[in-house]
Amino acid sequence: MIGKVLLPLDGSEASLKAFIPAKSIAELLGLNLCILYVSDEVLTQEELIKKLNIKTAELDSFMISQRSGVPETVIIEEGEKSDYIIMGTHGKTADETRRMGSTTAGVIEGTFKPIFLIKPDSYMNIINGKWVPHRALIPLNGAPGSAQALAPAVEILRKTTAKIELLHICQSKAEPIKEEGGFTAPYYEDYPQHEWASWSKEFIRRFSPVMENHNHINMSVSMAQGDPGDEIVTFAEKNNNDFIAIAWHGTMSQFRAMTLKKVLAESKCPIMLIKIKD
């Protein structure tokens, strides 16, 4: 059975920003693109297409359906039948001064499916109507759980010529990683250069077994020191990363997911979230 990419749309320009990346990823992976509209109003297919601002010339490239109910609940349910969810951070009623709308926030907390978030101001290099990442950033904190971001991201990136940049961030006051198998770099500015090289090689060996059958992928590891959110945003801007994949624990409550909140607020490229299964 052919898998699918789920694209929730509500007719807003902000949500439609996710159409090209969703269509591109579906084509790249050979998946069906399924557009979902959630509303209690009943529309004909023609009315629905018009409401969602979809070009009729593109109708052959996707399926479209509508369901009633609470948007985030329906999206999560339909997402369980999908391989990826790709959606805008904001919809018709969302305040764009906030990092995301309530529906998107509910979906990312409620699903374990890999989910792409496209902001209204996301920059995407679109060529011939397609978006394909060329330089991907995957931050890893040295815990095996964070490496879960690799597999779904590599499934996409292995189909491209994109370079994968692994970024490990050292924090002087960070608590030691309690997860079994954790592996972090020592926080020493004068650490011998040859030791850094040795550490980098071991870091890649431990956290990228998913790469074993994809030797054609260009991958490197970099290290930074400081606040993780700041370092990720700065690194992405400096290196022109056009795709960021982040593993997280699944809650946006106060004082949690501070790194992700920073990245969502300030990054300018599509972000892929993978919730860690504890």
Short mmCIF file of N, CA, C and O in Angstrom, two decimals, residues 36-121:
data_model
loop_
_atom_site.label_atom_id
_atom_site.label_comp_id
_atom_site.label_asym_id
_atom_site.label_seq_id
_atom_site.Cartn_x
_atom_site.Cartn_y
_atom_site.Cartn_z
N LEU A 36 -6.55 17.73 3.69
CA LEU A 36 -7.65 17.58 4.64
C LEU A 36 -8.21 18.94 5.03
O LEU A 36 -7.46 19.84 5.43
N TYR A 37 -9.53 19.08 4.93
CA TYR A 37 -10.20 20.30 5.37
C TYR A 37 -11.17 19.91 6.48
O TYR A 37 -12.01 19.02 6.31
N VAL A 38 -11.04 20.55 7.64
CA VAL A 38 -11.89 20.23 8.78
C VAL A 38 -12.83 21.39 9.07
O VAL A 38 -12.40 22.50 9.36
N SER A 39 -14.13 21.12 8.96
CA SER A 39 -15.14 22.15 9.21
C SER A 39 -16.50 21.49 9.33
O SER A 39 -16.73 20.41 8.78
N ASP A 40 -17.41 22.15 10.03
CA ASP A 40 -18.77 21.63 10.14
C ASP A 40 -19.63 22.02 8.95
O ASP A 40 -20.74 21.51 8.79
N GLU A 41 -19.14 22.92 8.11
CA GLU A 41 -19.89 23.28 6.91
C GLU A 41 -19.71 22.19 5.85
O GLU A 41 -18.65 21.57 5.74
N VAL A 42 -20.76 21.95 5.09
CA VAL A 42 -20.73 20.92 4.05
C VAL A 42 -20.55 21.61 2.70
O VAL A 42 -21.36 22.45 2.31
N LEU A 43 -19.47 21.25 2.00
CA LEU A 43 -19.16 21.87 0.72
C LEU A 43 -19.09 20.83 -0.38
O LEU A 43 -18.72 19.68 -0.15
N THR A 44 -19.45 21.25 -1.58
CA THR A 44 -19.25 20.38 -2.73
C THR A 44 -17.76 20.37 -3.04
O THR A 44 -17.00 21.22 -2.55
N GLN A 45 -17.32 19.42 -3.86
CA GLN A 45 -15.90 19.36 -4.21
C GLN A 45 -15.45 20.65 -4.88
O GLN A 45 -14.36 21.16 -4.60
N GLU A 46 -16.29 21.20 -5.73
CA GLU A 46 -15.95 22.44 -6.42
C GLU A 46 -15.83 23.60 -5.44
O GLU A 46 -14.90 24.42 -5.52
N GLU A 47 -16.77 23.68 -4.49
CA GLU A 47 -16.73 24.74 -3.48
C GLU A 47 -15.50 24.59 -2.58
O GLU A 47 -14.87 25.59 -2.19
N LEU A 48 -15.16 23.35 -2.28
CA LEU A 48 -14.01 23.09 -1.41
C LEU A 48 -12.71 23.52 -2.08
O LEU A 48 -11.86 24.16 -1.45
N ILE A 49 -12.55 23.18 -3.33
CA ILE A 49 -11.35 23.55 -4.07
C ILE A 49 -11.21 25.06 -4.14
O ILE A 49 -10.12 25.62 -3.97
N LYS A 50 -12.33 25.74 -4.36
CA LYS A 50 -12.31 27.20 -4.43
C LYS A 50 -11.97 27.80 -3.07
O LYS A 50 -11.19 28.76 -2.98
N LYS A 51 -12.53 27.25 -2.01
CA LYS A 51 -12.30 27.78 -0.67
C LYS A 51 -10.84 27.64 -0.26
O LYS A 51 -10.28 28.51 0.42
N LEU A 52 -10.22 26.54 -0.68
CA LEU A 52 -8.83 26.28 -0.29
C LEU A 52 -7.82 26.95 -1.22
O LEU A 52 -6.61 26.81 -1.02
N ASN A 53 -8.31 27.65 -2.24
CA ASN A 53 -7.44 28.37 -3.19
C ASN A 53 -6.48 27.44 -3.92
O ASN A 53 -5.31 27.78 -4.15
N ILE A 54 -6.97 26.26 -4.26
CA ILE A 54 -6.14 25.28 -4.97
C ILE A 54 -6.35 25.45 -6.47
O ILE A 54 -7.48 25.59 -6.94
N LYS A 55 -5.27 25.41 -7.21
CA LYS A 55 -5.35 25.53 -8.66
C LYS A 55 -5.89 24.23 -9.26
O LYS A 55 -5.42 23.14 -8.95
N THR A 56 -6.89 24.37 -10.12
CA THR A 56 -7.51 23.18 -10.72
C THR A 56 -6.52 22.38 -11.56
O THR A 56 -6.67 21.17 -11.72
N ALA A 57 -5.48 23.04 -12.06
CA ALA A 57 -4.49 22.35 -12.88
C ALA A 57 -3.68 21.34 -12.07
O ALA A 57 -3.03 20.46 -12.63
N GLU A 58 -3.73 21.46 -10.74
CA GLU A 58 -2.93 20.58 -9.88
C GLU A 58 -3.75 19.46 -9.26
O GLU A 58 -3.26 18.69 -8.44
N LEU A 59 -5.02 19.33 -9.66
CA LEU A 59 -5.91 18.37 -9.02
C LEU A 59 -5.46 16.92 -9.18
O LEU A 59 -5.78 16.07 -8.36
N ASP A 60 -4.71 16.63 -10.23
CA ASP A 60 -4.28 15.25 -10.47
C ASP A 60 -3.19 14.81 -9.51
O ASP A 60 -2.86 13.62 -9.45
N SER A 61 -2.61 15.74 -8.77
CA SER A 61 -1.45 15.41 -7.93
C SER A 61 -1.81 15.12 -6.48
O SER A 61 -0.93 14.86 -5.67
N PHE A 62 -3.09 15.14 -6.12
CA PHE A 62 -3.45 14.90 -4.73
C PHE A 62 -4.89 14.43 -4.58
O PHE A 62 -5.69 14.51 -5.51
N MET A 63 -5.20 13.95 -3.38
CA MET A 63 -6.57 13.62 -3.00
C MET A 63 -7.03 14.67 -2.00
O MET A 63 -6.21 15.25 -1.29
N ILE A 64 -8.33 14.91 -1.95
CA ILE A 64 -8.84 15.94 -1.05
C ILE A 64 -10.07 15.40 -0.32
O ILE A 64 -10.90 14.70 -0.90
N SER A 65 -10.14 15.69 0.98
CA SER A 65 -11.27 15.20 1.77
C SER A 65 -11.65 16.25 2.80
O SER A 65 -10.86 17.14 3.14
N GLN A 66 -12.87 16.14 3.31
CA GLN A 66 -13.31 17.05 4.36
C GLN A 66 -13.98 16.25 5.47
O GLN A 66 -14.64 15.24 5.22
N ARG A 67 -13.75 16.70 6.70
CA ARG A 67 -14.34 16.06 7.86
C ARG A 67 -14.80 17.13 8.84
O ARG A 67 -14.28 18.24 8.86
N SER A 68 -15.78 16.78 9.64
CA SER A 68 -16.24 17.70 10.68
C SER A 68 -15.60 17.30 12.00
O SER A 68 -15.10 16.19 12.16
N GLY A 69 -15.61 18.23 12.95
CA GLY A 69 -15.05 17.94 14.26
C GLY A 69 -14.07 18.99 14.71
O GLY A 69 -13.92 20.05 14.09
N VAL A 70 -13.39 18.71 15.81
CA VAL A 70 -12.37 19.61 16.33
C VAL A 70 -11.12 19.44 15.46
O VAL A 70 -10.59 18.33 15.34
N PRO A 71 -10.64 20.52 14.83
CA PRO A 71 -9.54 20.40 13.87
C PRO A 71 -8.34 19.60 14.36
O PRO A 71 -7.88 18.68 13.68
N GLU A 72 -7.80 19.94 15.54
CA GLU A 72 -6.58 19.25 15.97
C GLU A 72 -6.84 17.76 16.21
O GLU A 72 -5.98 16.91 15.90
N THR A 73 -8.03 17.41 16.71
CA THR A 73 -8.36 16.00 16.95
C THR A 73 -8.45 15.23 15.64
O THR A 73 -7.92 14.12 15.50
N VAL A 74 -9.13 15.83 14.66
CA VAL A 74 -9.28 15.17 13.36
C VAL A 74 -7.93 15.03 12.65
O VAL A 74 -7.63 13.99 12.06
N ILE A 75 -7.11 16.07 12.72
CA ILE A 75 -5.80 16.02 12.07
C ILE A 75 -4.93 14.93 12.70
O ILE A 75 -4.25 14.18 11.99
N ILE A 76 -4.97 14.81 14.02
CA ILE A 76 -4.20 13.76 14.69
C ILE A 76 -4.70 12.38 14.27
O ILE A 76 -3.91 11.47 14.00
N GLU A 77 -6.02 12.21 14.20
CA GLU A 77 -6.59 10.92 13.79
C GLU A 77 -6.18 10.57 12.36
O GLU A 77 -5.76 9.44 12.09
N GLU A 78 -6.28 11.53 11.45
CA GLU A 78 -5.90 11.27 10.07
C GLU A 78 -4.39 11.11 9.95
O GLU A 78 -3.89 10.38 9.09
N GLY A 79 -3.66 11.79 10.82
CA GLY A 79 -2.20 11.68 10.81
C GLY A 79 -1.72 10.28 11.15
O GLY A 79 -0.67 9.84 10.67
N GLU A 80 -2.49 9.57 11.97
CA GLU A 80 -2.12 8.20 12.33
C GLU A 80 -2.12 7.28 11.12
O GLU A 80 -1.47 6.23 11.13
N LYS A 81 -2.83 7.66 10.07
CA LYS A 81 -2.89 6.86 8.85
C LYS A 81 -1.86 7.34 7.83
O LYS A 81 -1.84 6.87 6.69
N SER A 82 -1.03 8.30 8.23
CA SER A 82 -0.10 8.94 7.31
C SER A 82 1.35 8.67 7.71
O SER A 82 1.64 8.28 8.84
N ASP A 83 2.26 8.91 6.77
CA ASP A 83 3.69 8.78 7.06
C ASP A 83 4.26 10.10 7.58
O ASP A 83 5.15 10.10 8.43
N TYR A 84 3.77 11.20 7.04
CA TYR A 84 4.22 12.53 7.45
C TYR A 84 3.02 13.47 7.49
O TYR A 84 2.06 13.31 6.73
N ILE A 85 3.10 14.45 8.38
CA ILE A 85 2.14 15.55 8.41
C ILE A 85 2.92 16.82 8.06
O ILE A 85 3.98 17.08 8.64
N ILE A 86 2.41 17.58 7.13
CA ILE A 86 3.05 18.85 6.76
C ILE A 86 1.98 19.93 6.84
O ILE A 86 0.94 19.85 6.18
N MET A 87 2.21 20.94 7.68
CA MET A 87 1.19 21.96 7.88
C MET A 87 1.80 23.30 8.25
O MET A 87 2.95 23.38 8.68
N GLY A 88 1.02 24.34 8.05
CA GLY A 88 1.46 25.66 8.44
C GLY A 88 1.39 25.84 9.94
O GLY A 88 0.57 25.22 10.61
N THR A 89 2.25 26.69 10.47
CA THR A 89 2.20 26.97 11.90
C THR A 89 0.97 27.81 12.25
O THR A 89 0.53 27.83 13.39
N HIS A 90 0.44 28.51 11.25
CA HIS A 90 -0.70 29.39 11.48
C HIS A 90 -1.82 29.10 10.48
O HIS A 90 -1.57 28.64 9.37
N GLY A 91 -3.03 29.38 10.91
CA GLY A 91 -4.19 29.20 10.05
C GLY A 91 -4.98 30.48 9.95
O GLY A 91 -4.48 31.58 10.23
N LYS A 92 -6.23 30.34 9.59
CA LYS A 92 -7.08 31.51 9.31
C LYS A 92 -7.27 32.40 10.54
O LYS A 92 -7.29 33.63 10.43
N THR A 93 -7.39 31.81 11.71
CA THR A 93 -7.69 32.61 12.91
C THR A 93 -6.48 32.82 13.81
O THR A 93 -6.60 33.43 14.87
N ALA A 94 -5.32 32.34 13.41
CA ALA A 94 -4.14 32.42 14.28
C ALA A 94 -3.51 33.81 14.25
O ALA A 94 -3.52 34.50 13.23
N ASP A 95 -2.97 34.20 15.38
CA ASP A 95 -2.25 35.46 15.52
C ASP A 95 -0.80 35.22 15.09
O ASP A 95 -0.07 34.48 15.74
N GLU A 96 -0.38 35.84 14.00
CA GLU A 96 0.95 35.57 13.47
C GLU A 96 2.07 36.17 14.31
O GLU A 96 3.24 35.94 14.03
N THR A 97 1.71 36.94 15.34
CA THR A 97 2.74 37.43 16.26
C THR A 97 3.13 36.34 17.26
O THR A 97 4.13 36.46 17.95
N ARG A 98 2.34 35.27 17.33
CA ARG A 98 2.66 34.14 18.20
C ARG A 98 3.38 33.08 17.38
O ARG A 98 3.28 33.03 16.16
N ARG A 99 4.13 32.20 18.07
CA ARG A 99 4.98 31.24 17.34
C ARG A 99 4.16 30.24 16.54
O ARG A 99 4.63 29.71 15.53
N MET A 100 2.93 29.95 16.96
CA MET A 100 2.06 29.06 16.20
C MET A 100 0.63 29.18 16.71
O MET A 100 0.39 29.68 17.81
N GLY A 101 -0.32 28.70 15.91
CA GLY A 101 -1.71 28.72 16.31
C GLY A 101 -2.03 27.57 17.25
O GLY A 101 -1.26 26.61 17.38
N SER A 102 -3.20 27.63 17.88
CA SER A 102 -3.58 26.61 18.87
C SER A 102 -3.79 25.24 18.22
O SER A 102 -3.50 24.21 18.84
N THR A 103 -4.29 25.21 16.99
CA THR A 103 -4.50 23.92 16.32
C THR A 103 -3.17 23.23 16.07
O THR A 103 -3.00 22.04 16.36
N THR A 104 -2.20 23.96 15.54
CA THR A 104 -0.89 23.38 15.28
C THR A 104 -0.23 22.93 16.57
O THR A 104 0.36 21.84 16.64
N ALA A 105 -0.35 23.74 17.62
CA ALA A 105 0.23 23.37 18.92
C ALA A 105 -0.38 22.07 19.43
O ALA A 105 0.32 21.20 19.95
N GLY A 106 -1.70 21.93 19.27
CA GLY A 106 -2.36 20.71 19.71
C GLY A 106 -1.93 19.50 18.92
O GLY A 106 -1.77 18.40 19.47
N VAL A 107 -1.71 19.68 17.62
CA VAL A 107 -1.31 18.56 16.76
C VAL A 107 0.10 18.09 17.11
O VAL A 107 0.35 16.89 17.25
N ILE A 108 1.05 19.01 17.26
CA ILE A 108 2.42 18.58 17.51
C ILE A 108 2.56 17.90 18.88
O ILE A 108 3.41 17.02 19.05
N GLU A 109 1.71 18.28 19.83
CA GLU A 109 1.76 17.62 21.13
C GLU A 109 1.04 16.27 21.11
O GLU A 109 1.35 15.40 21.92
N GLY A 110 0.11 16.11 20.18
CA GLY A 110 -0.72 14.91 20.19
C GLY A 110 -0.33 13.82 19.23
O GLY A 110 -0.95 12.75 19.23
N THR A 111 0.70 14.04 18.40
CA THR A 111 1.07 13.01 17.42
C THR A 111 2.52 12.58 17.58
O THR A 111 3.37 13.37 18.00
N PHE A 112 2.77 11.31 17.25
CA PHE A 112 4.14 10.81 17.20
C PHE A 112 4.64 10.74 15.76
O PHE A 112 5.76 10.31 15.51
N LYS A 113 3.81 11.16 14.83
CA LYS A 113 4.22 11.15 13.43
C LYS A 113 5.19 12.31 13.16
O LYS A 113 5.07 13.38 13.75
N PRO A 114 6.15 12.11 12.27
CA PRO A 114 7.03 13.22 11.90
C PRO A 114 6.17 14.34 11.30
O PRO A 114 5.31 14.09 10.46
N ILE A 115 6.39 15.55 11.76
CA ILE A 115 5.56 16.66 11.30
C ILE A 115 6.42 17.84 10.87
O ILE A 115 7.32 18.27 11.59
N PHE A 116 6.17 18.32 9.66
CA PHE A 116 6.84 19.51 9.15
C PHE A 116 6.01 20.73 9.51
O PHE A 116 4.79 20.74 9.33
N LEU A 117 6.68 21.77 9.98
CA LEU A 117 6.01 23.03 10.26
C LEU A 117 6.54 24.10 9.31
O LEU A 117 7.75 24.31 9.20
N ILE A 118 5.62 24.77 8.64
CA ILE A 118 5.97 25.82 7.69
C ILE A 118 5.41 27.14 8.20
O ILE A 118 4.20 27.30 8.34
N LYS A 119 6.29 28.07 8.51
CA LYS A 119 5.86 29.37 9.01
C LYS A 119 5.44 30.28 7.86
O LYS A 119 5.88 30.10 6.72
N PRO A 120 4.61 31.29 8.15
CA PRO A 120 4.22 32.23 7.09
C PRO A 120 5.42 32.91 6.43
O PRO A 120 5.38 33.25 5.24
N ASP A 121 6.51 33.11 7.21
CA ASP A 121 7.69 33.78 6.65
C ASP A 121 8.82 32.80 6.35
O ASP A 121 9.97 33.21 6.17
#
